[in-house]
Structure formats: structure tokens, C-alpha cells
Amino acid sequence: MTAPRTSKIPYGGDYNPEQWPEATWAEDHRLFTKAGIDTLTVGVFSWSLTQPDPGTYDFTTLDRVLDRAATHGRRVCLATGTAAVPPWLAKRHPEVNRTDFEGRRHRYGQRHNFCPASTAYRGAATALAARLAERYAGHPALLAWHINNEYGGACYCDLCADAFRAWLRARYETLDALNDAWWTTFWSHRYTDWDQIEPPSALTEHWRGPDHTAFQGITLDYHRFTTDALLGCFLGEKEAIRAHDPDTPVTTNLMGLYRPLDYHRWAPHLDFASWDNYPPPDAPPTRAALGHDLTRGLKDGAPFWLMEQTPSTTACRDVNPLRRPGELRLATWQAIAHGADAALYFQLRASRGACEKYHGAVVGHAGRDDTRVFQEVAELGRELSDLGATTLGARTPARTALLFDWDSWWALEISDGPSRPVRYPDVVHAYYRAAREAGADVDVVPVTADLTPYDVVLAPVLHLVKGDLAARLEALVRRGGSVLATFLTARCDEHDRAFPADVPGPLAPLMGIRIDEWDARPEDVVNPVRLGDLTAGARLVFEIVRPRGAEPVGTYGADFYAGTPAVTRHRVGAGEAWYVATALDQPGVDHVVRRVLARHDLVGPHADHAAVETAHRVTPDGTRLLFLLNHAPEPARLTAHATAEDLLTGRRTDRGEPLTLDPHGVAVLRLR
Ligand code: GLA
Ligand code: ZN
């Protein structure tokens, strides 16, 4: 199953009319019509209203909300509302409340506050989902199911401990296998009974915080278990929905680069992927793009939904900057350029009370339709209506893949040695950014993905190499492709046990190198790396590379390893295997990645315009679209590299003609 079929990009967002008197609702719909809003995400936090006590379901409000939406021709993305439990459930079944990493059993409060192993929670959540599906399957407004909200966090209670043990039994079958995987002979940990196993927390294996564990194998498995435990909650609700509604697509809103959950384990169970995009303030535009491409990669490149973004500001950060004029439009087109087939906001009308009253909304507390934000939202609504179905279902024709792996993320960041400051998303983003700014479309995919469609595969800090990946990478190189791996790649197996072999383990033959030693230095120590005409800065980790067939491409400039290779290339079959042995600065990463891409003619025509982002999509009927996004507050002057028509203005440009983008401007070119 795929995303819901629509005739245009669904446009709208989270709508909580239950917070206002019904008199406001008519005005809401007037404003929605004015803003081109056709899709409402409803019910995300209405459990306590829909089920005020264990024995009572009251659908009065939801009935009215959905019926009114239908009257106005709007569609509803209907949430099951199980992310924030009602007070009565927590009071009646205290075990529903989570136990935190420090072992404190919480009392009622906040949201995302349930223990995933609690049968009281699961039973109540599933029953609610079933009742909702029974009632609203077939409702004319229903467009999609939205289960729960931003699943996340972990619980360390006794129920979870039992569930963890059961999960481990299923995974390992015998204690011998588990002892072997976790390397328990170290520090006298050999388990002789499943009951001896404890969740890794501040009370057990951890000594400074969640990233400091005595046993990486145990902590890794707890991350996997938590992923599966929350997925179990999702699946329980999905099954309950399916019993009444076999057809309507089901999703949950993910969070992109969210460390606690391995979304690749979730992906097969989502009918379509969706995510909430709140890029860190001041992050380069490639940071949001990485989230989009990661989300698109969950479902083999199928379009996803942008389930939330703020129209103006967030509220949860210490400082919450405003989106500048034009930035919302640009961010929305960026999402579409990367494969979004829906553009939704959090939120349509601002909450009057509690912690999100300062969060941006399409309609503020004063209810005006003449604010700058409302007008920008409405302008975008008109643009998306004019665009119609053109981009729906279009896929990204990427020839570059970046391998993204939650296991490696976890393993790297819970590792004692060699360097705590190495952060997985930062290194991944540096390589992603280099490829994107060079103009390459990039699929961000799991290590199990089919690599045959790609010419270039980037494997930054892929700490764990699992399954047959090494063989598949070698096959890609032999047939002419390029593989790039970096420092701290291929160090360990799936249990975070070091390979009993030369570094980089199963990739050593392909890379044509051997590494015996590595040096980690404080963040302010820079070793200059010569790369052709460029001298790049390198930091954090310096692996000392002994070529075994590879040729040096860049060399360290300082310390006792000065003159030894920091970047190597190994020709194997018809292709090349590149290894970057240190954390190069962005110019250094750019240099290396562009050389790799250039071999496959993958450096785009606008790669010299730092602020101009390009992205391609190919529609189901074969139309090729090129999105041009100007991230600078000044105009960008380009030269058209192909004859094309801009779908937003109708303007035609011939190859070689000047093409100017406004400040923060966008063009959606239909290529001839
Ligand atoms: C998340 C949640 C929303 C809301 C927004 C605020 O994405 O899903 O309920 O809290 O953040 O930014
Ligand atoms: Zn628990």
C-alpha cells in the first residue's frame, strides 16, 4: 500500500478544534478555504475527551469535526490519539507510567509517557484504535490513519525487563549465544539464567549517562528491543484498524534523524512514511534535506508526507527564531523536491494554554487572516492548488546512495574510545552535504538496500558491517562503481565485537589498506591534509593507513605520521574504493566527494552556486522535473543547462539562456 491517492498535494496540518468552542469552527473553515487548506490532522491528543473514563467512549466531538470537514470537502488524517494517556488510565494502572533511565517510576504527566510493555496501555490503546476505525472507516472525510504521535523514548520498568528477556530469548535462543554476542566473559558477566539479565540503565551497566555503558552489546540490544517494543504498540493499533478498515493507508509521524528508534525496522510496517521537520536553527539547508531523503529511503524511494513543520516558530527551544519572509515557501518546496507528496503544518490554530501557546500557527490567537504568516501560507496554498497532481508519485532518480545505519549510530556513540566528540549524524551530514551541493541526487538507504541501481555508494562512519554488505560493495566496485568509506567504518560486527582481522575488517581487501593504529586528539587539534591543490583541515581521529594496493590521494601534514596517507583510492575491477581515514573539514569532504562523483559525471551543472540546491523527480508518466531552490537572500543568476518550462510561472527557458532565481526563490522546471 502507498500514500493516499489525492488529486493534489494535501495541504493543511494539525487541527485541534476540541480546544475551542464550536462557534470558532465555522470561522476556522472560512480561514482554511482562504488558505487553500484541504487536509486536517485531527485527534492527535484527544484520548481523554473521546474516552473520559474506562467504560465510556464519547465520539460527539470527533463526529462533528469530521462531519464538518466533509461538508467543506476537506479530508482528515485521523489520529488514534494514543501518544498522551488520559489521567484515569495512569491512576488506575500506575504501571502504564514509564520508569526512567535512573529507575524512577514516573507519575502522571506530560505525553509520550506510556510503558510500551504495559498490557493496560496496549489494551486501552488498541481498543481505542478499534473503536475509532469501526466508527470512521468509510467516513467521506477519512484520508489516512495517523497512529499515536512521534513514538520515542525508553522505559526501564520490570515489565520492560521481562519483555527484554523474552525478546532476547527469541533472538538468541540459547544463553551461550547471548554470552558470546555480548562478550560476557569480560568482567565476569556470564549469565546462567535469563532472569539474571537487567535492562542497561544508570542502575546497572551505565556509569555516566545513556552513552556510557560497560557492555555495548547489551545497550545495543536494548535500543533494538525498545525499537521493537514501540513498534509492537504501533502494530497492535494497526491491526485493530485493519479489522474494520482494510483500505485506508496507515502511518505514524517519524522524526527523521531520531536516534532512539531504528526506523528501518519500522519501515516495512508503514503503508507510507511521514515525518516532522523541525531543523535545528542555523542548520544548513542540507540538514532538512537529509531528513527528507532518509524518510524517502524508508519505503524504497516512494513519496512520503511532510506531516509537520512550523509555519513560523517553534516553542520548545531556548531561543525560537522566526522563519523569514519566503523561508516557509522555500522549505516546503524543498520537501516536495525531495519526494514529499503532502505539506502539513503543526499547527492550524494556536493553542491558548500550556507549553505550546507560543508555537507558530497558521492562525494565531487573534484569529486574523491578514498576518504575514497567514498570507504566506495562503499564497503557498494557491501555488499548490495550481500545481495540481503534477508531482504526485514522482520518484527521485538517484545514482548515489548513502548508507545510513542506526546500529552503527548507536555503536559509535556508546563506544568507549577512540573519540567521544565524533557524532554519527555530523559525519553523515558532511558527506551527504558534499554530494548534494555538488548536485547529485542521493538516496539515503539502509545497509540491506539493493545497491545495483547505484554508481556511487557513500559509507561514512559505518561502524558495524553486517551480513553480506562487504561482498555487495565489492561487486559494485568491480562492475565500475565507486565506494567511499571513512574512519571508524567496518570496525565491528552486528554485536559490536571487533573483527579479529586487520582494520577495516571485511572492507580491508576492497579498500586495499591496513590500519594498525589510530590517534584521537582534542577537537582543537588540526592536522593539515594535502589533497591536490587543497589543504584541508582534519580533526578528532587520525587513522594511520598502510596501503596494501591502494594509492594515496591525500597525506597528513603533521605529527609522527606526517607524509602517510589520510585519503586513499584503490582500483578494483572497473571501479574504485576510496577511504578517508580522518574527519576532514567540509572543504576536504567536498573535494573528495566531488572527485568521486566526477568519475560518474554526477557533478551537476549548478554545482558552483553554493546557495542553489537542485533536486530531480521523475513523474509516473516519465516527465522529468528539476527543482531549483535558492537558499540565499539575494538573487541567483544561473545559465539554463536544458530547455525547460517553469511550472510555477509558465516561463520557458532555452538551454544556454540566463535563468534568475529570486531571493529564496524556487523554480520547478519541466525538462524537455
Ligand atoms: C511535535 C509534535 C507536535 C508538536 C510539535 C511542536 O512535532 O508532534 O504535537 O508538539 O512537535 O513543534
Ligand atoms: Zn516499561
XYZ file of C-alpha atoms and ligand atoms in Angstrom:
685
model
C 0.000 0.000 0.000
C 1.205 3.538 -0.696
C 0.270 7.051 0.398
C -3.386 8.019 -0.073
C -4.377 8.864 -3.614
C -5.217 12.537 -3.996
C -5.619 14.922 -6.908
C -3.161 17.449 -5.484
C -0.671 17.770 -2.655
C -2.634 17.531 0.601
C -2.152 20.850 2.382
C -3.072 21.660 5.974
C -1.969 20.289 9.305
C -2.670 19.522 12.952
C -6.057 20.843 13.933
C -7.356 20.654 17.493
C -10.804 22.253 17.408
C -11.706 20.448 20.634
C -9.741 23.210 22.374
C -12.254 25.868 21.281
C -15.995 26.416 21.430
C -17.792 25.116 18.389
C -18.597 28.680 17.378
C -14.963 29.069 16.343
C -15.093 26.128 13.969
C -17.066 27.846 11.253
C -14.516 30.624 11.247
C -11.728 28.029 11.090
C -13.200 26.612 7.918
C -13.603 30.035 6.378
C -9.905 30.636 7.038
C -8.943 27.190 5.722
C -10.748 27.865 2.467
C -8.985 31.173 2.190
C -5.597 29.498 2.731
C -6.174 26.606 0.333
C -6.133 24.137 3.210
C -7.754 20.823 2.358
C -6.320 18.365 4.890
C -6.719 18.313 8.672
C -4.811 16.104 11.096
C -7.342 15.510 13.823
C -7.442 13.805 17.203
C -3.742 13.601 17.988
C -4.314 14.478 21.639
C -7.969 13.797 22.276
C -7.932 10.489 24.121
C -9.192 11.965 27.421
C -12.071 13.593 25.571
C -13.009 10.584 23.458
C -12.752 8.187 26.392
C -13.395 10.200 29.568
C -13.461 7.057 31.712
C -12.727 3.368 31.154
C -16.267 2.445 30.273
C -17.273 5.438 28.149
C -16.455 6.353 24.597
C -17.820 9.679 23.514
C -17.469 10.465 19.837
C -19.590 13.590 19.840
C -16.716 15.974 19.227
C -14.891 13.868 16.656
C -18.159 13.197 14.808
C -18.769 16.894 14.484
C -15.199 17.661 13.480
C -15.169 15.011 10.768
C -18.668 15.782 9.534
C -17.888 19.453 9.274
C -14.670 18.697 7.408
C -16.626 16.528 4.973
C -19.210 19.256 4.465
C -16.445 21.570 3.350
C -14.815 18.941 1.147
C -11.806 18.658 3.385
C -10.063 15.398 4.195
C -8.910 14.165 7.562
C -5.753 12.415 8.616
C -7.263 10.784 11.684
C -5.029 10.151 14.665
C -5.701 7.397 17.146
C -4.572 9.794 19.861
C -2.671 7.271 21.945
C 0.516 9.295 22.497
C -0.775 11.077 25.603
C -2.613 8.849 28.045
C -5.619 10.142 29.973
C -5.170 10.677 33.726
C -7.637 7.924 34.651
C -5.568 5.284 32.894
C -2.395 6.264 34.737
C -4.212 6.370 38.064
C -5.899 3.035 37.601
C -2.815 1.279 36.240
C 0.292 3.027 37.610
C 2.473 0.634 35.621
C 1.370 2.489 32.481
C 3.694 5.309 33.565
C 7.260 4.896 32.453
C 10.264 4.140 34.618
C 13.167 6.294 33.552
C 16.843 5.568 32.983
C 17.580 6.387 36.640
C 14.969 3.869 37.738
C 12.350 6.401 38.841
C 8.776 5.284 38.280
C 7.012 8.365 36.914
C 3.625 9.556 37.989
C 1.046 11.003 35.655
C 2.233 13.891 33.483
C 3.290 15.133 30.055
C 2.784 12.982 26.945
C 4.658 10.159 25.206
C 4.538 8.813 28.720
C 3.468 5.176 28.421
C 5.370 1.989 29.091
C 5.397 0.025 25.826
C 5.264 -3.305 27.677
C 2.251 -2.434 29.789
C -0.725 -4.572 28.804
C -3.016 -1.992 30.380
C -1.668 0.620 27.972
C -1.620 -1.649 24.955
C -5.086 -2.951 25.654
C -6.585 0.504 26.095
C -4.768 1.988 23.094
C -5.728 -0.872 20.821
C -9.326 -0.759 21.978
C -9.480 2.964 21.250
C -7.986 2.481 17.785
C -10.512 -0.269 17.104
C -13.458 1.896 18.173
C -12.244 4.771 16.020
C -11.777 2.536 12.997
C -15.154 0.916 13.492
C -16.788 4.324 13.579
C -14.902 6.234 10.907
C -13.883 3.631 8.286
C -15.753 4.751 5.227
C -16.340 8.283 6.514
C -16.156 10.568 3.485
C -13.542 12.783 5.163
C -11.153 9.975 6.096
C -7.948 10.122 4.080
C -5.327 8.386 6.244
C -4.763 6.902 9.686
C -2.169 8.512 11.919
C -1.280 6.162 14.750
C -0.010 7.679 18.003
C 2.466 10.569 17.575
C 6.243 10.755 17.410
C 6.901 7.417 19.084
C 10.049 7.560 21.169
C 11.816 7.246 24.467
C 12.500 4.148 26.532
C 11.206 2.560 29.687
C 13.210 0.586 32.279
C 10.468 -0.927 34.414
C 10.132 -4.540 35.475
C 7.594 -5.244 32.747
C 10.084 -3.984 30.187
C 12.818 -6.075 31.804
C 10.657 -9.177 31.334
C 9.809 -8.197 27.795
C 13.511 -7.613 27.093
C 14.330 -11.119 28.331
C 11.649 -12.600 26.111
C 12.964 -10.587 23.169
C 16.488 -11.866 23.867
C 15.311 -15.477 24.059
C 13.683 -15.119 20.679
C 16.804 -13.531 19.226
C 19.488 -15.765 20.703
C 17.642 -18.952 21.690
C 20.468 -20.025 23.994
C 22.361 -18.271 26.759
C 25.587 -19.451 25.155
C 24.763 -17.486 22.044
C 23.870 -14.439 24.106
C 27.023 -14.685 26.239
C 29.063 -14.942 23.095
C 27.355 -11.964 21.424
C 27.746 -9.738 24.457
C 31.300 -10.919 25.194
C 30.269 -11.527 28.789
C 33.408 -13.305 29.891
C 34.751 -9.763 30.150
C 34.136 -8.538 33.723
C 32.676 -11.843 34.847
C 29.253 -11.378 33.284
C 28.477 -14.897 32.092
C 24.732 -15.342 32.512
C 23.437 -18.726 33.587
C 19.752 -17.807 33.734
C 17.679 -15.438 31.615
C 16.302 -13.896 34.806
C 19.738 -12.538 35.663
C 19.594 -10.120 32.752
C 18.804 -6.488 33.564
C 17.984 -3.622 31.200
C 21.081 -1.437 30.826
C 20.430 1.721 32.849
C 22.006 4.056 35.386
C 21.355 1.332 37.971
C 23.119 -1.390 36.008
C 25.639 -1.143 33.151
C 25.772 2.614 32.654
C 28.164 4.815 34.561
C 27.878 8.370 33.314
C 24.758 8.531 31.219
C 22.969 6.773 28.381
C 26.096 6.757 26.183
C 28.488 5.347 28.764
C 27.961 1.625 29.084
C 30.192 -1.171 30.250
C 28.677 -3.532 27.675
C 27.982 -2.098 24.238
C 26.331 -5.336 23.159
C 23.709 -5.124 25.912
C 22.958 -1.455 25.298
C 22.739 -2.018 21.537
C 20.220 -4.785 22.099
C 18.190 -2.562 24.415
C 17.942 0.046 21.672
C 16.778 -2.669 19.280
C 14.351 -4.005 21.840
C 12.904 -0.524 22.508
C 12.501 -0.015 18.772
C 10.588 -3.285 18.550
C 8.582 -2.691 21.731
C 7.218 0.612 20.466
C 6.736 -0.910 17.034
C 4.663 -3.579 18.775
C 2.388 -0.841 20.104
C 2.042 0.579 16.606
C 1.310 -2.836 15.129
C -1.339 -3.570 17.760
C -3.200 -0.429 16.765
C -2.687 -1.008 13.077
C -4.139 -4.485 13.325
C -7.120 -3.115 15.222
C -7.696 -0.555 12.482
C -7.313 -3.142 9.726
C -10.020 -5.297 11.283
C -12.514 -2.557 10.417
C -10.812 -0.687 7.598
C -8.790 -2.726 5.111
C -8.176 0.134 2.701
C -7.165 3.429 4.258
C -3.382 3.913 4.383
C -1.794 3.949 7.844
C 1.237 5.900 9.004
C 2.800 7.452 12.061
C 4.817 10.643 12.122
C 8.520 9.892 12.445
C 11.261 12.379 13.236
C 13.961 11.923 10.617
C 17.371 11.614 12.252
C 15.953 10.471 15.560
C 18.470 8.329 17.369
C 16.345 6.278 19.782
C 14.393 4.318 17.157
C 15.693 2.369 14.192
C 13.143 3.445 11.605
C 14.415 0.842 9.161
C 12.850 -1.775 11.429
C 9.573 0.135 11.236
C 9.567 0.868 7.545
C 8.020 -2.371 6.239
C 5.022 -1.849 8.535
C 4.148 1.670 7.410
C 1.847 1.986 4.420
C 3.640 5.232 3.699
C 6.300 7.184 5.559
C 5.794 10.602 7.096
C 7.886 12.865 9.256
C 8.014 16.087 11.227
C 10.623 18.548 10.025
C 11.988 20.918 12.659
C 15.564 21.553 11.556
C 17.881 22.905 14.236
C 18.117 26.698 13.956
C 21.033 27.828 11.792
C 21.460 24.362 10.287
C 22.394 24.441 6.595
C 19.513 23.501 4.253
C 21.093 20.113 3.621
C 20.220 19.136 7.191
C 16.482 19.206 6.477
C 17.146 17.622 3.090
C 18.908 14.718 4.780
C 15.797 14.125 6.873
C 13.645 14.123 3.748
C 15.911 11.722 1.886
C 16.188 9.440 4.901
C 12.394 9.328 5.159
C 12.010 8.703 1.422
C 14.553 5.888 1.750
C 12.319 4.093 4.244
C 9.923 2.979 1.543
C 12.299 2.311 -1.350
C 12.031 5.855 -2.638
C 8.239 6.123 -2.596
C 6.897 9.622 -1.871
C 6.326 10.478 1.786
C 4.310 13.027 3.709
C 5.689 16.068 5.410
C 3.406 15.611 8.422
C 4.538 18.649 10.392
C 6.576 21.788 10.068
C 6.062 25.112 11.732
C 4.687 27.942 9.634
C 6.738 30.400 11.702
C 8.402 29.433 15.002
C 8.830 26.529 17.366
C 8.306 26.875 21.115
C 10.376 24.104 22.663
C 13.834 25.558 22.174
C 15.628 28.015 24.412
C 15.526 30.509 21.571
C 12.895 30.165 18.854
C 13.709 32.162 15.738
C 11.082 33.209 13.234
C 11.051 31.960 9.683
C 11.944 34.933 7.493
C 9.683 36.001 4.636
C 9.984 33.393 1.893
C 11.618 30.745 4.069
C 8.443 28.768 4.674
C 7.734 28.560 0.966
C 11.304 27.542 0.271
C 11.283 24.852 2.977
C 8.007 23.474 1.641
C 9.253 23.293 -1.926
C 12.422 21.693 -0.632
C 10.320 18.936 0.932
C 8.424 18.449 -2.335
C 11.686 18.462 -4.284
C 12.883 15.578 -2.126
C 9.757 13.487 -2.513
C 7.044 14.876 -0.238
C 3.545 14.337 -1.588
C 1.893 16.282 1.272
C 2.731 19.515 3.092
C 1.236 19.831 6.552
C 1.795 22.176 9.463
C 1.889 21.980 13.144
C -0.477 23.753 13.746
C -3.515 25.352 12.158
C -4.775 27.351 15.146
C -2.544 28.290 18.061
C -3.202 26.756 21.447
C -4.180 29.313 24.082
C -2.717 27.480 27.016
C 0.113 25.197 28.110
C 3.584 24.768 26.715
C 2.864 25.324 23.045
C 0.953 28.580 23.255
C 3.937 30.363 21.703
C 4.298 27.782 18.931
C 3.673 29.236 15.500
C 0.351 28.555 13.805
C -1.400 29.373 10.571
C -3.998 31.219 12.636
C -2.781 32.992 15.766
C -4.620 33.801 18.969
C -6.218 36.862 17.416
C -7.700 34.759 14.622
C -6.582 37.127 11.868
C -6.258 36.376 8.174
C -4.123 39.419 7.405
C -0.918 38.424 9.222
C 2.249 37.881 7.197
C 2.305 34.215 8.160
C -1.306 33.596 7.138
C -0.715 35.338 3.851
C 2.407 33.325 3.081
C 0.525 30.139 3.936
C -2.367 31.164 1.695
C -0.052 32.139 -1.163
C 1.580 28.726 -0.957
C -1.870 27.145 -0.832
C -2.711 28.810 -4.150
C 0.553 27.655 -5.683
C -0.046 24.059 -4.637
C -3.611 24.171 -5.972
C -2.310 25.445 -9.303
C 0.319 22.718 -9.382
C -2.392 20.066 -9.044
C -1.265 16.480 -9.462
C 1.946 17.161 -11.394
C 4.438 15.996 -8.778
C 2.374 13.252 -7.135
C 4.006 9.853 -7.188
C 7.200 11.195 -8.734
C 10.400 9.383 -7.777
C 13.981 10.527 -7.338
C 16.342 9.165 -9.999
C 19.364 8.972 -7.687
C 22.548 7.224 -8.758
C 24.262 7.954 -5.460
C 23.391 6.122 -2.258
C 24.391 6.965 1.268
C 24.237 4.064 3.713
C 22.512 5.034 6.953
C 22.561 2.587 9.818
C 21.052 3.036 13.270
C 23.122 0.163 14.664
C 26.277 1.996 13.615
C 24.952 5.267 15.029
C 24.290 3.655 18.400
C 27.512 1.661 18.446
C 29.645 4.645 17.553
C 28.132 6.930 20.150
C 28.128 4.423 23.015
C 31.707 3.431 22.316
C 34.476 3.928 24.844
C 37.252 5.018 22.510
C 38.594 6.264 20.346
C 36.754 9.629 20.419
C 33.549 10.814 22.071
C 33.272 14.016 20.019
C 32.746 12.018 16.795
C 29.000 12.251 16.231
C 27.437 9.979 13.659
C 24.918 12.458 12.185
C 27.598 15.126 11.806
C 29.886 12.929 9.735
C 26.985 11.519 7.723
C 25.725 15.024 7.082
C 29.154 16.224 5.923
C 29.252 13.545 3.189
C 25.596 13.952 2.303
C 26.051 17.704 2.070
C 29.087 17.360 -0.162
C 27.194 15.147 -2.604
C 24.057 17.287 -2.561
C 25.906 20.563 -3.006
C 27.723 19.006 -5.927
C 24.300 18.480 -7.484
C 23.870 14.739 -7.011
C 20.507 13.292 -6.022
C 21.113 10.999 -3.067
C 19.115 8.054 -1.771
C 19.686 7.554 1.940
C 19.195 3.840 2.380
C 19.645 1.010 4.874
C 22.639 -1.296 4.527
C 20.311 -4.030 3.322
C 19.162 -1.995 0.284
C 19.707 -3.266 -3.220
C 22.820 -1.411 -4.380
C 22.639 -2.384 -8.030
C 20.918 0.860 -9.174
C 23.800 2.997 -7.889
C 27.111 4.179 -9.306
C 28.343 5.687 -6.069
C 27.878 4.435 -2.515
C 28.951 6.536 0.451
C 29.542 4.704 3.741
C 30.568 7.290 6.340
C 31.428 6.047 9.859
C 29.661 2.761 9.219
C 30.953 1.308 12.450
C 29.254 -2.068 12.080
C 29.381 -4.115 8.923
C 26.696 -6.757 8.882
C 25.540 -9.561 6.636
C 26.815 -9.662 3.070
C 27.392 -5.918 2.761
C 31.142 -6.181 2.118
C 30.542 -8.565 -0.779
C 27.852 -6.327 -2.280
C 30.095 -3.277 -2.077
C 32.885 -5.177 -3.757
C 30.551 -6.299 -6.537
C 29.520 -2.693 -7.117
C 33.149 -1.602 -7.421
C 34.093 -4.490 -9.700
C 31.393 -3.548 -12.183
C 32.676 0.046 -12.320
C 31.099 1.827 -9.360
C 32.724 3.822 -6.593
C 32.509 3.146 -2.872
C 33.703 5.631 -0.277
C 34.215 4.615 3.351
C 35.641 6.641 6.213
C 37.460 6.300 9.502
C 35.751 4.094 12.068
C 33.983 2.107 9.372
C 33.834 -1.701 9.431
C 35.331 -1.977 12.904
C 32.805 -4.338 14.445
C 30.185 -6.957 13.708
C 26.472 -6.665 14.487
C 27.127 -7.241 18.202
C 29.814 -4.569 18.321
C 32.548 -7.162 18.628
C 35.764 -6.082 16.914
C 36.614 -8.129 13.845
C 39.542 -10.451 14.540
C 41.277 -9.080 11.463
C 43.084 -6.063 10.079
C 41.136 -2.810 10.147
C 38.871 -2.051 8.304
C 37.759 -5.639 8.793
C 35.746 -7.083 5.933
C 36.358 -3.924 3.883
C 40.158 -4.078 4.152
C 40.670 -6.071 0.921
C 38.332 -3.799 -1.055
C 39.945 -0.634 0.308
C 43.421 -2.054 -0.277
C 44.679 -0.792 3.053
C 45.563 -1.941 6.536
C 45.276 0.120 9.706
C 47.119 -0.867 12.871
C 46.924 2.343 14.861
C 44.784 5.403 15.286
C 45.286 8.625 17.148
C 42.456 10.639 18.705
C 43.058 14.265 19.651
C 41.028 17.063 21.231
C 38.728 18.997 18.929
C 41.061 21.960 18.598
C 43.952 19.908 17.205
C 44.033 20.210 13.412
C 46.242 18.144 11.149
C 46.549 19.648 7.659
C 45.802 17.155 4.887
C 47.181 17.798 1.401
C 44.624 16.953 -1.277
C 45.944 18.065 -4.648
C 45.917 21.856 -4.555
C 43.827 21.980 -1.417
C 44.997 21.812 2.150
C 42.083 20.605 4.231
C 41.867 20.506 7.995
C 41.442 17.157 9.733
C 40.356 16.625 13.323
C 39.338 14.171 16.010
C 40.555 10.814 14.696
C 43.657 10.093 12.630
C 43.968 6.540 11.437
C 47.404 5.524 10.276
C 46.994 3.829 6.923
C 49.372 1.298 5.396
C 48.463 0.935 1.729
C 48.061 -2.634 0.505
C 47.327 -1.890 -3.133
C 45.633 1.492 -2.623
C 47.314 4.712 -3.741
C 47.489 7.793 -1.529
C 45.294 10.698 -2.604
C 45.851 12.905 0.432
C 48.510 12.850 3.132
C 48.789 14.050 6.709
C 50.924 17.140 7.156
C 51.829 16.877 10.823
C 52.804 14.624 13.685
C 54.810 11.406 13.500
C 52.515 10.167 10.725
C 53.155 13.228 8.531
C 53.509 12.123 4.918
C 51.416 8.969 5.383
C 48.050 8.613 3.599
C 44.935 10.230 5.009
C 42.857 9.537 1.884
C 43.363 6.563 -0.435
C 41.944 5.153 -3.645
C 42.050 1.509 -4.660
C 41.243 0.466 -8.199
C 39.426 -2.851 -8.188
C 37.917 -4.333 -11.334
C 36.399 -1.459 -13.290
C 35.786 0.724 -10.229
C 37.310 2.475 -7.268
C 37.250 2.127 -3.482
C 38.033 5.311 -1.548
C 38.974 5.527 2.103
C 39.088 8.703 4.184
C 40.985 7.956 7.390
C 40.170 11.112 9.327
C 37.431 13.685 9.952
C 38.134 16.158 7.151
C 36.608 19.604 7.295
C 33.804 20.372 4.843
C 36.086 21.679 2.057
C 38.092 18.475 2.353
C 34.997 16.274 2.219
C 33.683 18.325 -0.720
C 36.939 17.850 -2.598
C 36.975 14.079 -2.164
C 33.274 13.566 -2.849
C 33.358 15.715 -5.995
C 36.261 13.674 -7.336
C 34.296 10.504 -6.754
C 31.133 11.923 -8.336
C 33.004 13.429 -11.284
C 34.118 9.994 -12.425
C 30.457 9.159 -12.974
C 29.511 12.533 -14.415
C 27.401 13.230 -11.348
C 28.548 16.772 -10.580
C 25.581 18.931 -11.562
C 25.565 21.998 -13.818
C 24.909 24.407 -10.942
C 27.435 22.921 -8.506
C 29.359 26.185 -8.345
C 26.381 28.044 -6.913
C 26.763 27.264 -3.238
C 23.298 28.543 -2.295
C 21.379 26.885 -5.130
C 20.018 23.438 -4.391
C 18.922 21.159 -7.220
C 16.771 18.047 -6.999
C 15.174 15.846 -9.634
C 11.950 13.884 -9.659
C 10.506 11.750 -12.416
C 6.723 11.521 -12.572
C 4.912 8.238 -13.197
C 4.404 9.262 -16.846
C 8.129 9.850 -17.291
C 8.192 13.654 -17.076
C 11.495 14.861 -15.658
C 11.264 17.680 -13.147
C 14.162 19.764 -11.886
C 13.640 21.765 -8.709
C 15.890 24.791 -8.263
C 15.937 26.246 -4.754
C 17.793 29.430 -3.938
C 18.697 29.372 -0.250
C 20.290 32.820 -0.335
C 18.528 36.089 0.463
C 19.851 37.527 -2.807
C 19.069 36.596 -6.405
C 20.897 33.654 -8.023
C 21.927 34.057 -11.659
C 22.241 30.746 -13.458
C 22.532 29.581 -17.018
C 19.911 27.075 -18.088
C 21.542 23.738 -18.917
C 18.489 22.372 -20.684
C 15.371 23.668 -22.354
C 12.657 23.739 -19.763
C 9.390 25.266 -18.673
C 8.884 26.575 -15.141
C 5.649 25.082 -13.822
C 5.228 27.931 -11.341
C 5.470 30.802 -13.829
C 4.881 29.136 -17.195
C 8.117 30.723 -18.393
C 10.193 28.806 -20.909
C 13.981 28.945 -20.902
C 16.205 27.569 -23.603
C 19.492 25.872 -22.958
C 22.244 28.461 -22.513
C 19.842 31.278 -21.623
C 20.128 33.164 -18.350
C 17.865 31.920 -15.582
C 17.480 34.038 -12.451
C 16.035 32.880 -9.162
C 14.614 35.451 -6.749
C 15.983 35.667 -3.214
C 14.763 32.428 -1.586
C 13.206 31.726 -4.962
C 12.077 28.423 -6.401
C 11.679 27.096 -9.918
C 10.101 23.781 -10.827
C 11.351 23.054 -14.301
C 9.776 20.522 -16.613
C 12.758 19.365 -18.630
C 12.403 18.779 -22.359
C 5.962 17.682 17.512
C 4.622 17.118 17.900
C 3.533 18.139 17.923
C 4.010 19.441 18.484
C 5.196 19.916 17.694
C 5.698 21.257 18.150
O 6.281 17.531 16.206
O 4.251 16.037 17.104
O 2.489 17.608 18.700
O 4.364 19.255 19.814
O 6.229 18.990 17.852
O 6.838 21.623 17.434
Zn 8.179 -0.340 30.989
